[in-house]
């Protein structure tokens, strides 16, 4: 696996852990906390940018994951920030994003092995 792709995948894995942290706090805590909402936005933007980079590197998205959808979500949050719907971002963070973890798990393992084998 290309080192750049491996690094992107390991970043995604870490960001998914942070998404889990937000989701574990619950919808009411998310809706009441502007900083938590901004953190969720930031994570979705990072996930979208990483998906864009992976697509450009030729990494195929596994079943259950769509790079283009993550990129579109990123673009919406960045360019239409005044139209962000917090009910929708909550659903994305609490349901959609975590579902992708299982599909991405084999890529995460390959990425970790590639980095470990690289000595970095």
XYZ file of N, CA, C and O in Angstrom:
480
model
N 0.847 -1.183 0.000
C 0.000 0.000 0.000
C 0.887 1.239 0.000
O 1.893 1.280 0.696
N 0.506 2.201 -0.793
C 1.200 3.486 -0.866
C 1.230 4.137 0.522
O 0.237 4.133 1.242
N 2.389 4.667 0.881
C 2.556 5.285 2.206
C 1.583 6.439 2.438
O 1.033 6.590 3.519
N 1.347 7.245 1.407
C 0.414 8.371 1.561
C -0.992 7.863 1.848
O -1.690 8.398 2.714
N -1.393 6.821 1.144
C -2.714 6.239 1.378
C -2.795 5.650 2.778
O -3.808 5.824 3.477
N -1.742 4.978 3.192
C -1.727 4.390 4.533
C -1.879 5.462 5.603
O -2.654 5.297 6.554
N -1.176 6.565 5.449
C -1.273 7.646 6.430
C -2.683 8.238 6.457
O -3.218 8.515 7.531
N -3.297 8.425 5.292
C -4.672 8.936 5.238
C -5.626 7.993 5.956
O -6.489 8.427 6.723
N -5.465 6.705 5.707
C -6.344 5.727 6.352
C -6.179 5.714 7.862
O -7.170 5.621 8.602
N -4.959 5.859 8.333
C -4.751 5.885 9.782
C -5.293 7.172 10.405
O -5.784 7.155 11.535
N -5.245 8.266 9.656
C -5.896 9.491 10.129
C -7.400 9.260 10.250
O -8.017 9.635 11.253
N -7.983 8.640 9.237
C -9.420 8.365 9.271
C -9.775 7.517 10.481
O -10.761 7.789 11.177
N -8.972 6.514 10.739
C -9.243 5.645 11.891
C -9.280 6.457 13.192
O -10.184 6.292 14.019
N -8.330 7.349 13.367
C -8.309 8.201 14.560
C -9.503 9.147 14.618
O -10.089 9.362 15.682
N -9.869 9.708 13.470
C -11.019 10.621 13.442
C -12.314 9.874 13.737
O -13.207 10.423 14.380
N -12.407 8.619 13.304
C -13.591 7.833 13.631
C -13.696 7.601 15.133
O -14.801 7.558 15.681
N -12.560 7.466 15.812
C -12.575 7.359 17.273
C -13.160 8.622 17.890
O -13.953 8.554 18.840
N -12.812 9.781 17.347
C -13.336 11.047 17.864
C -14.822 11.199 17.564
O -15.574 11.726 18.373
N -15.235 10.728 16.394
C -16.670 10.733 16.070
C -17.414 9.872 17.083
O -18.480 10.262 17.581
N -16.857 8.716 17.424
C -17.469 7.858 18.447
C -17.592 8.593 19.775
O -18.605 8.463 20.472
N -16.569 9.354 20.143
C -16.615 10.128 21.392
C -17.786 11.115 21.384
O -18.482 11.269 22.391
N -17.989 11.781 20.257
C -19.104 12.731 20.148
C -20.428 11.989 20.244
O -21.326 12.385 20.997
N -20.561 10.895 19.512
C -21.816 10.144 19.498
C -22.151 9.576 20.873
O -23.323 9.568 21.268
N -21.138 9.154 21.616
C -21.373 8.595 22.950
C -21.929 9.633 23.923
O -22.596 9.284 24.889
N -21.694 10.889 23.663
C -22.236 11.937 24.532
C -23.741 12.106 24.351
O -24.396 12.667 25.207
N -24.238 11.663 23.229
C -25.673 11.695 22.987
C -26.126 12.921 22.210
O -25.447 13.944 22.148
N -27.298 12.758 21.606
C -27.849 13.810 20.745
C -28.119 15.097 21.509
O -27.833 16.192 21.006
N -28.659 14.995 22.714
C -28.982 16.211 23.468
C -27.723 17.012 23.800
O -27.722 18.237 23.688
N -26.666 16.318 24.187
C -25.408 17.011 24.487
C -24.859 17.661 23.216
O -24.387 18.810 23.260
N -24.941 16.962 22.103
C -24.474 17.510 20.830
C -25.263 18.754 20.449
O -24.699 19.785 20.092
N -26.573 18.675 20.534
C -27.426 19.803 20.138
C -27.239 21.013 21.055
O -27.418 22.151 20.626
N -26.845 20.785 22.307
C -26.707 21.883 23.275
C -25.323 22.522 23.277
O -25.134 23.574 23.881
N -24.358 21.922 22.598
C -22.974 22.368 22.708
C -22.432 22.805 21.339
O -22.119 21.980 20.482
N -22.306 24.118 21.163
C -21.808 24.655 19.894
C -20.402 24.142 19.559
O -20.097 23.876 18.394
N -19.562 23.997 20.571
C -18.204 23.515 20.310
C -18.203 22.059 19.856
O -17.413 21.676 18.994
N -19.090 21.267 20.427
C -19.201 19.871 20.010
C -19.696 19.798 18.558
O -19.215 18.975 17.771
N -20.604 20.681 18.193
C -21.088 20.739 16.818
C -19.958 21.136 15.873
O -19.800 20.533 14.798
N -19.184 22.117 16.258
C -18.050 22.541 15.424
C -17.015 21.426 15.309
O -16.425 21.224 14.244
N -16.812 20.692 16.397
C -15.878 19.553 16.350
C -16.385 18.496 15.368
O -15.615 17.949 14.576
N -17.677 18.227 15.412
C -18.259 17.269 14.473
C -18.094 17.728 13.039
O -17.741 16.935 12.154
N -18.340 19.026 12.801
C -18.146 19.573 11.449
C -16.699 19.387 11.001
O -16.436 18.975 9.874
N -15.777 19.711 11.882
C -14.361 19.593 11.549
C -14.002 18.151 11.195
O -13.287 17.902 10.217
N -14.502 17.211 11.961
C -14.211 15.803 11.683
C -14.790 15.369 10.344
O -14.130 14.680 9.570
N -16.012 15.801 10.051
C -16.607 15.434 8.767
C -15.849 16.071 7.606
O -15.697 15.461 6.542
N -15.357 17.283 7.804
C -14.562 17.920 6.746
C -13.248 17.168 6.537
O -12.826 16.939 5.393
N -12.606 16.776 7.624
C -11.355 16.023 7.513
C -11.586 14.669 6.854
O -10.791 14.245 5.999
N -12.663 13.994 7.243
C -12.974 12.702 6.632
C -13.220 12.855 5.138
O -12.763 12.036 4.335
N -13.916 13.906 4.754
C -14.176 14.151 3.343
C -12.924 14.458 2.562
O -12.751 13.992 1.421
N -12.052 15.246 3.146
C -10.799 15.569 2.455
C -9.929 14.326 2.315
O -9.318 14.089 1.268
N -9.878 13.508 3.362
C -9.102 12.264 3.283
C -9.698 11.332 2.232
O -8.960 10.689 1.474
N -11.022 11.262 2.159
C -11.672 10.443 1.137
C -11.298 10.929 -0.261
O -11.035 10.120 -1.162
N -11.265 12.234 -0.435
C -10.876 12.813 -1.721
C -9.437 12.415 -2.081
O -9.150 12.016 -3.217
N -8.547 12.496 -1.123
C -7.153 12.127 -1.368
C -7.022 10.647 -1.702
O -6.260 10.265 -2.593
N -7.754 9.807 -0.963
C -7.699 8.371 -1.229
C -8.223 8.045 -2.625
O -7.642 7.214 -3.326
N -9.293 8.700 -3.006
C -9.836 8.475 -4.351
C -8.810 8.869 -5.412
O -8.611 8.148 -6.396
N -8.141 10.007 -5.201
C -7.124 10.453 -6.161
C -5.930 9.506 -6.198
O -5.259 9.382 -7.220
N -5.659 8.835 -5.079
C -4.565 7.866 -5.030
C -4.970 6.507 -5.594
O -4.160 5.579 -5.648
N -6.221 6.381 -5.988
C -6.697 5.135 -6.575
C -7.099 4.073 -5.572
O -7.250 2.903 -5.938
N -7.284 4.451 -4.323
C -7.732 3.490 -3.315
C -9.236 3.308 -3.481
O -10.003 4.268 -3.390
N -9.643 2.089 -3.752
C -11.065 1.805 -3.939
C -11.772 1.776 -2.587
O -11.277 1.175 -1.630
N -12.921 2.422 -2.534
C -13.727 2.396 -1.314
C -14.323 1.004 -1.150
O -14.816 0.421 -2.114
N -14.279 0.474 0.056
C -14.880 -0.848 0.275
C -16.406 -0.754 0.250
O -16.975 0.340 0.325
N -17.068 -1.896 0.149
C -18.524 -1.921 0.205
C -19.002 -1.202 1.458
O -18.428 -1.378 2.539
N -20.032 -0.391 1.300
C -20.579 0.345 2.430
C -19.962 1.709 2.632
O -20.361 2.447 3.532
N -18.981 2.057 1.820
C -18.305 3.355 1.925
C -18.306 3.992 0.544
O -18.028 3.324 -0.447
N -18.628 5.271 0.504
C -18.583 6.008 -0.758
C -17.721 7.247 -0.569
O -18.102 8.172 0.145
N -16.535 7.229 -1.184
C -15.650 8.390 -1.078
C -16.385 9.657 -1.545
O -16.289 10.707 -0.921
N -17.099 9.552 -2.665
C -17.765 10.725 -3.243
C -18.783 11.331 -2.285
O -18.935 12.550 -2.226
N -19.470 10.511 -1.529
C -20.446 11.021 -0.565
C -19.757 11.776 0.566
O -20.222 12.839 0.994
N -18.643 11.254 1.041
C -17.881 11.946 2.088
C -17.353 13.277 1.570
O -17.368 14.282 2.294
N -16.899 13.301 0.331
C -16.396 14.537 -0.275
C -17.528 15.541 -0.436
O -17.375 16.730 -0.127
N -18.682 15.080 -0.879
C -19.838 15.975 -1.035
C -20.256 16.554 0.309
O -20.592 17.745 0.412
N -20.226 15.745 1.341
C -20.562 16.213 2.688
C -19.580 17.288 3.135
O -19.966 18.331 3.674
N -18.299 17.046 2.901
C -17.258 18.029 3.226
C -17.522 19.339 2.510
O -17.494 20.415 3.110
N -17.780 19.250 1.222
C -18.002 20.457 0.424
C -19.222 21.233 0.904
O -19.195 22.465 0.948
N -20.273 20.519 1.263
C -21.471 21.198 1.751
C -21.169 21.952 3.044
O -21.532 23.114 3.189
N -20.504 21.283 3.974
C -20.208 21.925 5.263
C -19.323 23.156 5.065
O -19.534 24.184 5.698
N -18.360 23.056 4.171
C -17.449 24.176 3.943
C -18.142 25.323 3.209
O -18.008 26.484 3.602
N -18.892 25.009 2.175
C -19.427 26.061 1.314
C -20.841 26.495 1.670
O -21.243 27.601 1.301
N -21.576 25.656 2.364
C -22.955 25.987 2.735
C -23.109 25.978 4.253
O -24.143 25.570 4.771
N -22.086 26.432 4.953
C -22.082 26.368 6.419
C -23.289 27.052 7.045
O -23.718 26.685 8.137
N -23.869 28.021 6.357
C -25.030 28.719 6.901
C -26.322 27.912 6.740
O -27.360 28.294 7.275
N -26.252 26.786 6.045
C -27.424 25.947 5.829
C -27.291 24.569 6.479
O -28.097 23.674 6.214
N -26.286 24.398 7.328
C -26.073 23.110 7.982
C -27.244 22.824 8.915
O -27.641 23.652 9.721
N -27.784 21.623 8.790
C -28.906 21.177 9.597
C -28.357 20.264 10.689
O -27.840 19.183 10.393
N -28.474 20.675 11.930
C -27.878 19.922 13.046
C -28.518 18.555 13.251
O -27.854 17.632 13.726
N -29.753 18.388 12.884
C -30.359 17.050 12.968
C -29.680 16.109 11.968
O -29.430 14.937 12.273
N -29.383 16.631 10.793
C -28.720 15.820 9.780
C -27.266 15.535 10.150
O -26.781 14.422 9.949
N -26.563 16.549 10.686
C -25.166 16.288 11.058
C -25.107 15.285 12.202
O -24.201 14.445 12.235
N -26.070 15.340 13.115
C -26.097 14.360 14.192
C -26.273 12.947 13.619
O -25.564 12.019 14.004
N -27.221 12.785 12.700
C -27.431 11.469 12.098
C -26.180 10.981 11.371
O -25.841 9.791 11.431
N -25.502 11.882 10.705
C -24.272 11.510 10.010
C -23.227 11.030 11.004
O -22.604 9.977 10.825
N -23.055 11.800 12.084
C -22.041 11.452 13.083
C -22.404 10.210 13.884
O -21.535 9.388 14.189
N -23.673 10.077 14.244
C -24.079 9.000 15.144
C -24.390 7.693 14.423
O -24.263 6.622 15.024
N -24.767 7.758 13.149
C -25.187 6.534 12.453
C -24.353 6.247 11.206
O -23.796 5.160 11.070
N -24.273 7.203 10.307
C -23.637 6.952 9.012
C -22.130 6.732 9.119
O -21.603 5.761 8.582
N -21.444 7.637 9.782
C -19.975 7.543 9.862
C -19.537 6.282 10.612
O -18.681 5.541 10.117
N -20.122 5.968 11.772
C -19.669 4.761 12.477
C -19.890 3.458 11.696
O -19.108 2.522 11.831
N -20.915 3.407 10.859
C -21.158 2.193 10.059
C -20.001 1.905 9.101
O -19.761 0.758 8.745
N -19.311 2.945 8.711
C -18.221 2.745 7.756
C -16.988 2.111 8.398
O -16.149 1.551 7.697
N -16.879 2.155 9.706
C -15.691 1.621 10.394
C -15.467 0.141 10.069
O -14.352 -0.271 9.757
N -16.510 -0.651 10.146
C -16.358 -2.092 9.886
C -15.900 -2.341 8.452
O -15.038 -3.191 8.212
N -16.457 -1.586 7.512
C -16.056 -1.756 6.110
C -14.604 -1.349 5.885
O -13.915 -1.923 5.045
N -14.163 -0.350 6.630
C -12.800 0.166 6.462
C -11.754 -0.625 7.254
O -10.556 -0.469 7.013
N -12.191 -1.473 8.174
C -11.259 -2.186 9.064
C -10.140 -2.912 8.317
O -8.967 -2.811 8.713
N -10.426 -3.637 7.233
C -9.312 -4.295 6.521
C -8.303 -3.291 5.948
O -7.096 -3.547 5.960
N -8.790 -2.147 5.463
C -7.866 -1.123 4.957
C -7.029 -0.532 6.089
O -5.847 -0.243 5.903
N -7.652 -0.358 7.259
C -6.894 0.148 8.405
C -5.776 -0.825 8.777
O -4.652 -0.411 9.068
N -6.078 -2.107 8.768
C -5.064 -3.124 9.093
C -3.941 -3.107 8.065
O -2.754 -3.161 8.425
N -4.300 -3.016 6.785
C -3.281 -2.944 5.732
C -2.421 -1.697 5.888
O -1.206 -1.740 5.686
N -3.070 -0.583 6.251
C -2.331 0.685 6.421
C -1.355 0.582 7.580
O -0.194 1.005 7.465
N -1.798 0.029 8.689
C -0.910 -0.127 9.853
C 0.272 -1.024 9.512
O 1.412 -0.722 9.883
N 0.009 -2.094 8.789
C 1.098 -2.990 8.387
C 2.060 -2.296 7.430
O 3.279 -2.479 7.533
N 1.534 -1.494 6.523
C 2.391 -0.784 5.568
C 3.298 0.213 6.278
O 4.480 0.318 5.964
N 2.738 0.931 7.240
C 3.542 1.907 7.993
C 4.563 1.173 8.863
O 5.726 1.585 8.926
N 4.146 0.105 9.523
C 5.063 -0.649 10.380
C 6.194 -1.260 9.542
O 7.355 -1.245 9.963
N 5.857 -1.760 8.388
C 6.862 -2.354 7.512
C 7.796 -1.341 6.906
O 8.890 -1.683 6.469
N 7.360 -0.096 6.908
C 8.150 0.998 6.361
C 9.169 1.508 7.384
O 10.044 2.290 7.054
N 8.967 1.081 8.643
C 9.875 1.536 9.685
C 9.589 2.939 10.154
O 10.399 3.553 10.845
N 8.421 3.492 9.821
C 8.089 4.857 10.218
C 7.094 4.891 11.324
O 6.247 4.145 11.499
